[in-house]
Amino acid sequence: MPIQYYIGLAIALFCIGVVGVLIRRNAIIVFMCIEIMLNAANLLLVAFSKMHAALHPTVANAGIDGQLFVFFIMVVAAAEISVGLAIIVMVYRNVHSIDVNFLNRLKN
Amino acid sequence: MSATEIIFWILSVLALVSGLMVIFSKNPVYSVLWLISLFFAISGHYILMNAQFLAIVNIIVYAGAIMVLFLFVIMLMNLSATAEPKKKVWMKFTGVISGGLLLWILLSVVRSSIDMRGKIAEVKTGDIGLVENLGKVLFTEYAVPFEICSVLFLSAMVGAVVIGKKEE
């Protein structure tokens, strides 16, 4: 597969995530759109790692770092989601809303 | 058109349609279900590129654990009963326009770049995505970041419990 196809797909997914963050008011949907953006970056990292492996066929483990970075991104995303959802639950318990326009002030 | 290309296009269309449905569904539960389908499509791409370890981890961690967490939170809040207040139409319009402009600019940069011309991401072959090779590198070269990740997870766990606890 030409690398441009993978780059195009990842860019399209990333832009879907950006549009979702901009147009939705539900904090949980905004969170999901961040996940979409992270996954677009992961897909691109794996595609580039395979491209690197194709460019250097004689070097052992060429391009393996990209796949390890995807692994670390997944770890960080899991930690981020657990803390973020705890914060959203706490906010909902206090103000009974997760509307991001309503939550634009941190006071009260 | 070879079988690999057909699978690539099917998975890409599935991923894009799922992504669009995530942001345009009215009900948050449907958004979560479409997001799971998006993760499966991306896992399919990983399998196509022979990154088997990442494909399995993506399904287990994202589609299995994180999405269940999302579903739990949504059902805990009973959000589907109360409709989300509408954003103003022109706000949505400007959001879509700016996202589309970003897409257009990035795509035209990729199309015109000479660097990326003729480069191939190899599919169906290569052994760098197998558990054996990834594990060897992870526990030798990347042992310190791996251990730091465990500390990060511990702090995230403690943080989630502390934040989610009811105040006395």
XYZ file of N, CA, C and O in Angstrom, chain A:
432
model
N 0.837 -1.201 0.000
C 0.000 0.000 0.000
C 0.873 1.252 0.000
O 1.772 1.365 0.821
N 0.632 2.200 -0.894
C 1.365 3.472 -0.822
C 1.103 4.166 0.509
O -0.009 4.085 1.048
N 2.155 4.820 1.022
C 2.043 5.411 2.361
C 1.050 6.568 2.368
O 0.432 6.862 3.389
N 0.838 7.191 1.182
C -0.090 8.331 1.138
C -1.505 7.940 1.533
O -2.224 8.721 2.154
N -1.911 6.716 1.188
C -3.262 6.287 1.542
C -3.442 6.247 3.053
O -4.443 6.717 3.597
N -2.415 5.693 3.722
C -2.518 5.626 5.184
C -2.487 7.021 5.799
O -3.223 7.301 6.751
N -1.626 7.897 5.242
C -1.578 9.266 5.785
C -2.934 9.941 5.582
O -3.459 10.605 6.480
N -3.524 9.764 4.400
C -4.824 10.383 4.130
C -5.892 9.886 5.071
O -6.687 10.673 5.603
N -5.910 8.576 5.298
C -6.914 8.015 6.215
C -6.736 8.566 7.621
O -7.709 8.965 8.279
N -5.467 8.624 8.083
C -5.221 9.125 9.437
C -5.607 10.595 9.546
O -6.197 11.020 10.551
N -5.308 11.381 8.499
C -5.675 12.804 8.526
C -7.197 12.955 8.589
O -7.730 13.763 9.357
N -7.911 12.142 7.784
C -9.376 12.245 7.779
C -9.941 11.908 9.152
O -10.812 12.611 9.677
N -9.408 10.842 9.789
C -9.900 10.476 11.124
C -9.593 11.587 12.127
O -10.433 11.924 12.970
N -8.391 12.159 12.031
C -8.019 13.232 12.957
C -8.964 14.417 12.805
O -9.421 14.998 13.791
N -9.295 14.770 11.542
C -10.173 15.918 11.334
C -11.588 15.623 11.822
O -12.279 16.523 12.313
N -12.022 14.361 11.690
C -13.328 14.005 12.262
C -13.321 14.264 13.763
O -14.258 14.827 14.329
N -12.209 13.890 14.415
C -12.099 14.143 15.849
C -12.133 15.621 16.173
O -12.809 16.054 17.113
N -11.418 16.417 15.375
C -11.388 17.874 15.622
C -12.782 18.458 15.477
O -13.245 19.243 16.322
N -13.491 18.066 14.399
C -14.836 18.598 14.175
C -15.754 18.198 15.333
O -16.556 19.009 15.820
N -15.605 16.941 15.808
C -16.448 16.499 16.924
C -16.211 17.329 18.168
O -17.152 17.708 18.862
N -14.947 17.627 18.471
C -14.657 18.454 19.640
C -15.286 19.834 19.479
O -15.797 20.420 20.435
N -15.283 20.355 18.225
C -15.784 21.716 18.030
C -17.302 21.785 18.079
O -17.862 22.783 18.541
N -18.013 20.769 17.560
C -19.456 20.946 17.411
C -20.287 20.300 18.504
O -21.472 20.602 18.611
N -19.730 19.421 19.329
C -20.566 18.772 20.337
C -20.431 19.469 21.682
O -19.392 20.074 21.979
N -21.506 19.397 22.491
C -21.467 20.027 23.806
C -21.410 19.032 24.938
O -21.199 19.409 26.089
N -21.617 17.754 24.620
C -21.573 16.724 25.655
C -20.115 16.390 25.976
O -19.350 16.032 25.095
N -19.733 16.508 27.251
C -18.319 16.323 27.611
C -17.849 14.914 27.296
O -16.689 14.709 26.928
N -18.723 13.918 27.405
C -18.291 12.544 27.132
C -18.013 12.349 25.645
O -17.055 11.682 25.265
N -18.849 12.970 24.778
C -18.606 12.857 23.338
C -17.293 13.547 22.990
O -16.527 13.066 22.145
N -17.018 14.683 23.627
C -15.756 15.377 23.389
C -14.588 14.468 23.751
O -13.588 14.377 23.041
N -14.746 13.750 24.859
C -13.732 12.786 25.284
C -13.519 11.701 24.227
O -12.396 11.325 23.926
N -14.636 11.194 23.678
C -14.520 10.143 22.659
C -13.800 10.667 21.423
O -13.028 9.946 20.796
N -14.045 11.942 21.081
C -13.389 12.499 19.899
C -11.885 12.594 20.121
O -11.096 12.410 19.181
N -11.472 12.849 21.376
C -10.043 12.833 21.674
C -9.486 11.433 21.440
O -8.378 11.257 20.914
N -10.281 10.410 21.800
C -9.844 9.042 21.530
C -9.670 8.790 20.031
O -8.733 8.120 19.609
N -10.604 9.326 19.224
C -10.479 9.151 17.771
C -9.174 9.763 17.278
O -8.451 9.166 16.478
N -8.842 10.965 17.795
C -7.609 11.617 17.351
C -6.386 10.794 17.754
O -5.446 10.631 16.961
N -6.395 10.263 18.986
C -5.265 9.433 19.422
C -5.117 8.213 18.532
O -4.008 7.809 18.165
N -6.261 7.621 18.125
C -6.180 6.418 17.305
C -5.695 6.733 15.904
O -5.011 5.903 15.294
N -6.029 7.926 15.393
C -5.500 8.321 14.084
C -3.985 8.415 14.150
O -3.273 7.928 13.253
N -3.473 9.006 15.244
C -2.019 9.103 15.398
C -1.399 7.717 15.503
O -0.339 7.451 14.918
N -2.059 6.807 16.224
C -1.530 5.447 16.347
C -1.436 4.761 15.001
O -0.438 4.116 14.684
N -2.500 4.895 14.205
C -2.521 4.263 12.880
C -1.376 4.786 12.023
O -0.671 4.017 11.344
N -1.148 6.097 12.102
C -0.072 6.690 11.305
C 1.285 6.196 11.767
O 2.168 5.907 10.946
N 1.468 6.061 13.088
C 2.754 5.567 13.606
C 3.029 4.150 13.119
O 4.150 3.822 12.716
N 1.994 3.294 13.139
C 2.203 1.917 12.678
C 2.517 1.900 11.191
O 3.420 1.180 10.735
N 1.813 2.737 10.405
C 2.061 2.765 8.963
C 3.486 3.225 8.676
O 4.185 2.628 7.842
N 3.947 4.242 9.409
C 5.320 4.709 9.177
C 6.335 3.665 9.622
O 7.408 3.533 9.017
N 6.019 2.923 10.693
C 6.965 1.890 11.121
C 7.091 0.817 10.051
O 8.193 0.336 9.767
N 5.964 0.465 9.406
C 6.044 -0.527 8.328
C 6.760 0.038 7.113
O 7.459 -0.682 6.397
N 6.604 1.360 6.877
C 7.320 1.978 5.767
C 8.826 1.925 6.014
O 9.607 1.594 5.116
N 9.212 2.209 7.259
C 10.627 2.181 7.618
C 11.183 0.768 7.470
O 12.304 0.581 6.986
N 10.389 -0.228 7.860
C 10.849 -1.611 7.720
C 11.027 -1.973 6.251
O 11.944 -2.726 5.895
N 10.159 -1.430 5.389
C 10.305 -1.728 3.958
C 11.510 -1.025 3.362
O 12.136 -1.521 2.428
N 11.855 0.167 3.919
C 12.992 0.910 3.369
C 14.327 0.283 3.766
O 15.297 0.387 3.036
N 14.392 -0.337 4.953
C 15.643 -0.938 5.419
C 15.437 -2.424 5.662
O 15.334 -2.861 6.812
N 15.393 -3.214 4.614
C 15.084 -4.647 4.809
C 16.230 -5.417 5.447
O 15.995 -6.478 6.029
N 17.467 -4.875 5.383
C 18.584 -5.651 5.929
C 18.763 -5.425 7.421
O 19.304 -6.277 8.121
N 18.313 -4.261 7.921
C 18.498 -3.960 9.340
C 17.474 -4.748 10.154
O 16.290 -4.751 9.825
N 17.942 -5.413 11.200
C 17.017 -6.159 12.054
C 16.198 -5.187 12.888
O 16.721 -4.199 13.409
N 14.913 -5.443 12.992
C 14.004 -4.640 13.809
C 13.947 -3.179 13.384
O 13.710 -2.307 14.202
N 14.139 -2.888 12.116
C 13.998 -1.502 11.663
C 12.540 -1.093 11.793
O 11.635 -1.809 11.368
N 12.322 0.062 12.424
C 10.972 0.577 12.538
C 10.164 0.016 13.689
O 8.978 0.299 13.805
N 10.797 -0.754 14.560
C 10.025 -1.350 15.658
C 9.700 -0.293 16.718
O 8.733 -0.447 17.467
N 10.465 0.781 16.754
C 10.214 1.828 17.759
C 8.833 2.440 17.587
O 8.179 2.786 18.563
N 8.387 2.586 16.321
C 7.069 3.160 16.088
C 5.978 2.347 16.755
O 5.069 2.896 17.388
N 6.073 1.032 16.653
C 5.029 0.201 17.261
C 5.108 0.251 18.780
O 4.080 0.188 19.471
N 6.332 0.406 19.334
C 6.422 0.526 20.788
C 5.837 1.845 21.260
O 5.220 1.901 22.323
N 6.007 2.886 20.441
C 5.406 4.166 20.830
C 3.886 4.066 20.843
O 3.223 4.666 21.697
N 3.328 3.307 19.893
C 1.879 3.101 19.910
C 1.454 2.435 21.217
O 0.460 2.815 21.842
N 2.251 1.459 21.643
C 1.962 0.782 22.909
C 1.955 1.771 24.069
O 1.028 1.783 24.887
N 2.964 2.660 24.104
C 3.019 3.623 25.207
C 1.876 4.633 25.117
O 1.335 5.058 26.144
N 1.494 5.003 23.880
C 0.354 5.928 23.742
C -0.903 5.289 24.294
O -1.705 5.935 24.977
N -1.084 3.984 24.031
C -2.267 3.304 24.561
C -2.262 3.310 26.085
O -3.298 3.532 26.723
N -1.076 3.087 26.687
C -0.980 3.095 28.157
C -1.386 4.459 28.703
O -2.211 4.566 29.618
N -0.822 5.514 28.112
C -1.111 6.862 28.610
C -2.589 7.194 28.397
O -3.234 7.807 29.258
N -3.157 6.748 27.243
C -4.567 7.032 26.987
C -5.456 6.349 28.017
O -6.435 6.939 28.489
N -5.108 5.117 28.393
C -5.928 4.418 29.382
C -5.911 5.153 30.719
O -6.957 5.344 31.362
N -4.712 5.609 31.127
C -4.622 6.353 32.390
C -5.419 7.644 32.305
O -6.156 8.006 33.240
N -5.303 8.332 31.155
C -5.995 9.610 30.979
C -7.507 9.422 31.046
O -8.220 10.204 31.687
N -7.999 8.347 30.408
C -9.436 8.122 30.388
C -9.963 7.844 31.784
O -11.025 8.356 32.177
N -9.218 7.051 32.569
C -9.745 6.708 33.892
C -9.866 7.954 34.761
O -10.896 8.166 35.417
N -8.825 8.802 34.729
C -8.889 10.011 35.551
C -9.936 10.979 35.005
O -10.722 11.574 35.762
N -9.986 11.124 33.673
C -10.943 12.060 33.081
C -12.380 11.686 33.362
O -13.202 12.554 33.682
N -12.684 10.393 33.245
C -14.068 9.994 33.517
C -14.403 10.182 34.988
O -15.536 10.546 35.324
N -13.416 9.967 35.882
C -13.676 10.240 37.300
C -14.012 11.707 37.511
O -14.933 12.048 38.264
N -13.272 12.594 36.802
C -13.551 14.030 36.932
C -14.949 14.345 36.406
O -15.706 15.110 37.026
N -15.325 13.730 35.249
C -16.651 14.012 34.684
C -17.747 13.542 35.637
O -18.750 14.250 35.865
N -17.569 12.346 36.234
C -18.578 11.857 37.186
C -18.698 12.815 38.363
O -19.797 13.124 38.828
N -17.546 13.319 38.837
C -17.557 14.236 39.984
C -18.294 15.529 39.614
O -19.112 16.043 40.393
N -17.999 16.062 38.406
C -18.660 17.296 37.965
C -20.163 17.066 37.871
O -20.968 17.902 38.311
N -20.549 15.918 37.320
C -21.983 15.654 37.167
C -22.653 15.553 38.524
O -23.777 16.008 38.708
N -21.938 14.959 39.483
C -22.526 14.815 40.811
C -22.750 16.181 41.460
O -23.690 16.390 42.201
N -21.863 17.135 41.152
C -21.954 18.437 41.808
C -22.917 19.386 41.115
O -23.678 20.084 41.772
N -22.892 19.456 39.780
C -23.714 20.454 39.097
C -24.812 19.840 38.247
O -25.570 20.560 37.598
N -24.914 18.502 38.183
C -25.959 17.800 37.426
C -25.997 18.200 35.960
O -27.061 18.386 35.387
N -24.835 18.389 35.378
C -24.760 18.674 33.948
C -23.338 18.380 33.467
O -22.380 18.554 34.221
N -23.213 17.912 32.209
C -21.871 17.780 31.633
C -21.802 18.565 30.335
O -21.049 18.237 29.436
N -22.593 19.604 30.252
C -22.577 20.485 29.091
C -21.339 21.375 29.163
O -21.144 22.098 30.136
N -20.485 21.306 28.128
C -19.230 22.054 28.217
C -19.456 23.556 28.144
O -18.635 24.321 28.631
N -20.561 24.004 27.547
C -20.825 25.445 27.543
C -21.247 25.927 28.927
O -20.949 27.043 29.321
N -21.930 25.034 29.645
C -22.379 25.381 30.987
C -21.214 25.363 31.970
O -21.234 26.066 32.974
N -20.197 24.543 31.641
C -19.086 24.355 32.580
C -17.916 25.269 32.259
O -16.790 24.999 32.655
N -18.151 26.382 31.545
C -17.012 27.191 31.129
C -16.414 27.992 32.270
O -15.373 28.592 32.129
N -17.080 28.021 33.408
C -16.444 28.652 34.562
C -16.146 27.557 35.575
O -16.950 26.670 35.801
N -14.955 27.614 36.173
C -14.563 26.559 37.104
C -15.044 26.872 38.511
O -15.102 26.010 39.362
N -15.395 28.157 38.753
C -15.842 28.529 40.092
C -17.263 28.006 40.323
O -18.026 27.823 39.382
N -17.628 27.779 41.575
C -18.968 27.322 41.963
C -19.352 26.030 41.269
O -20.191 26.049 40.403
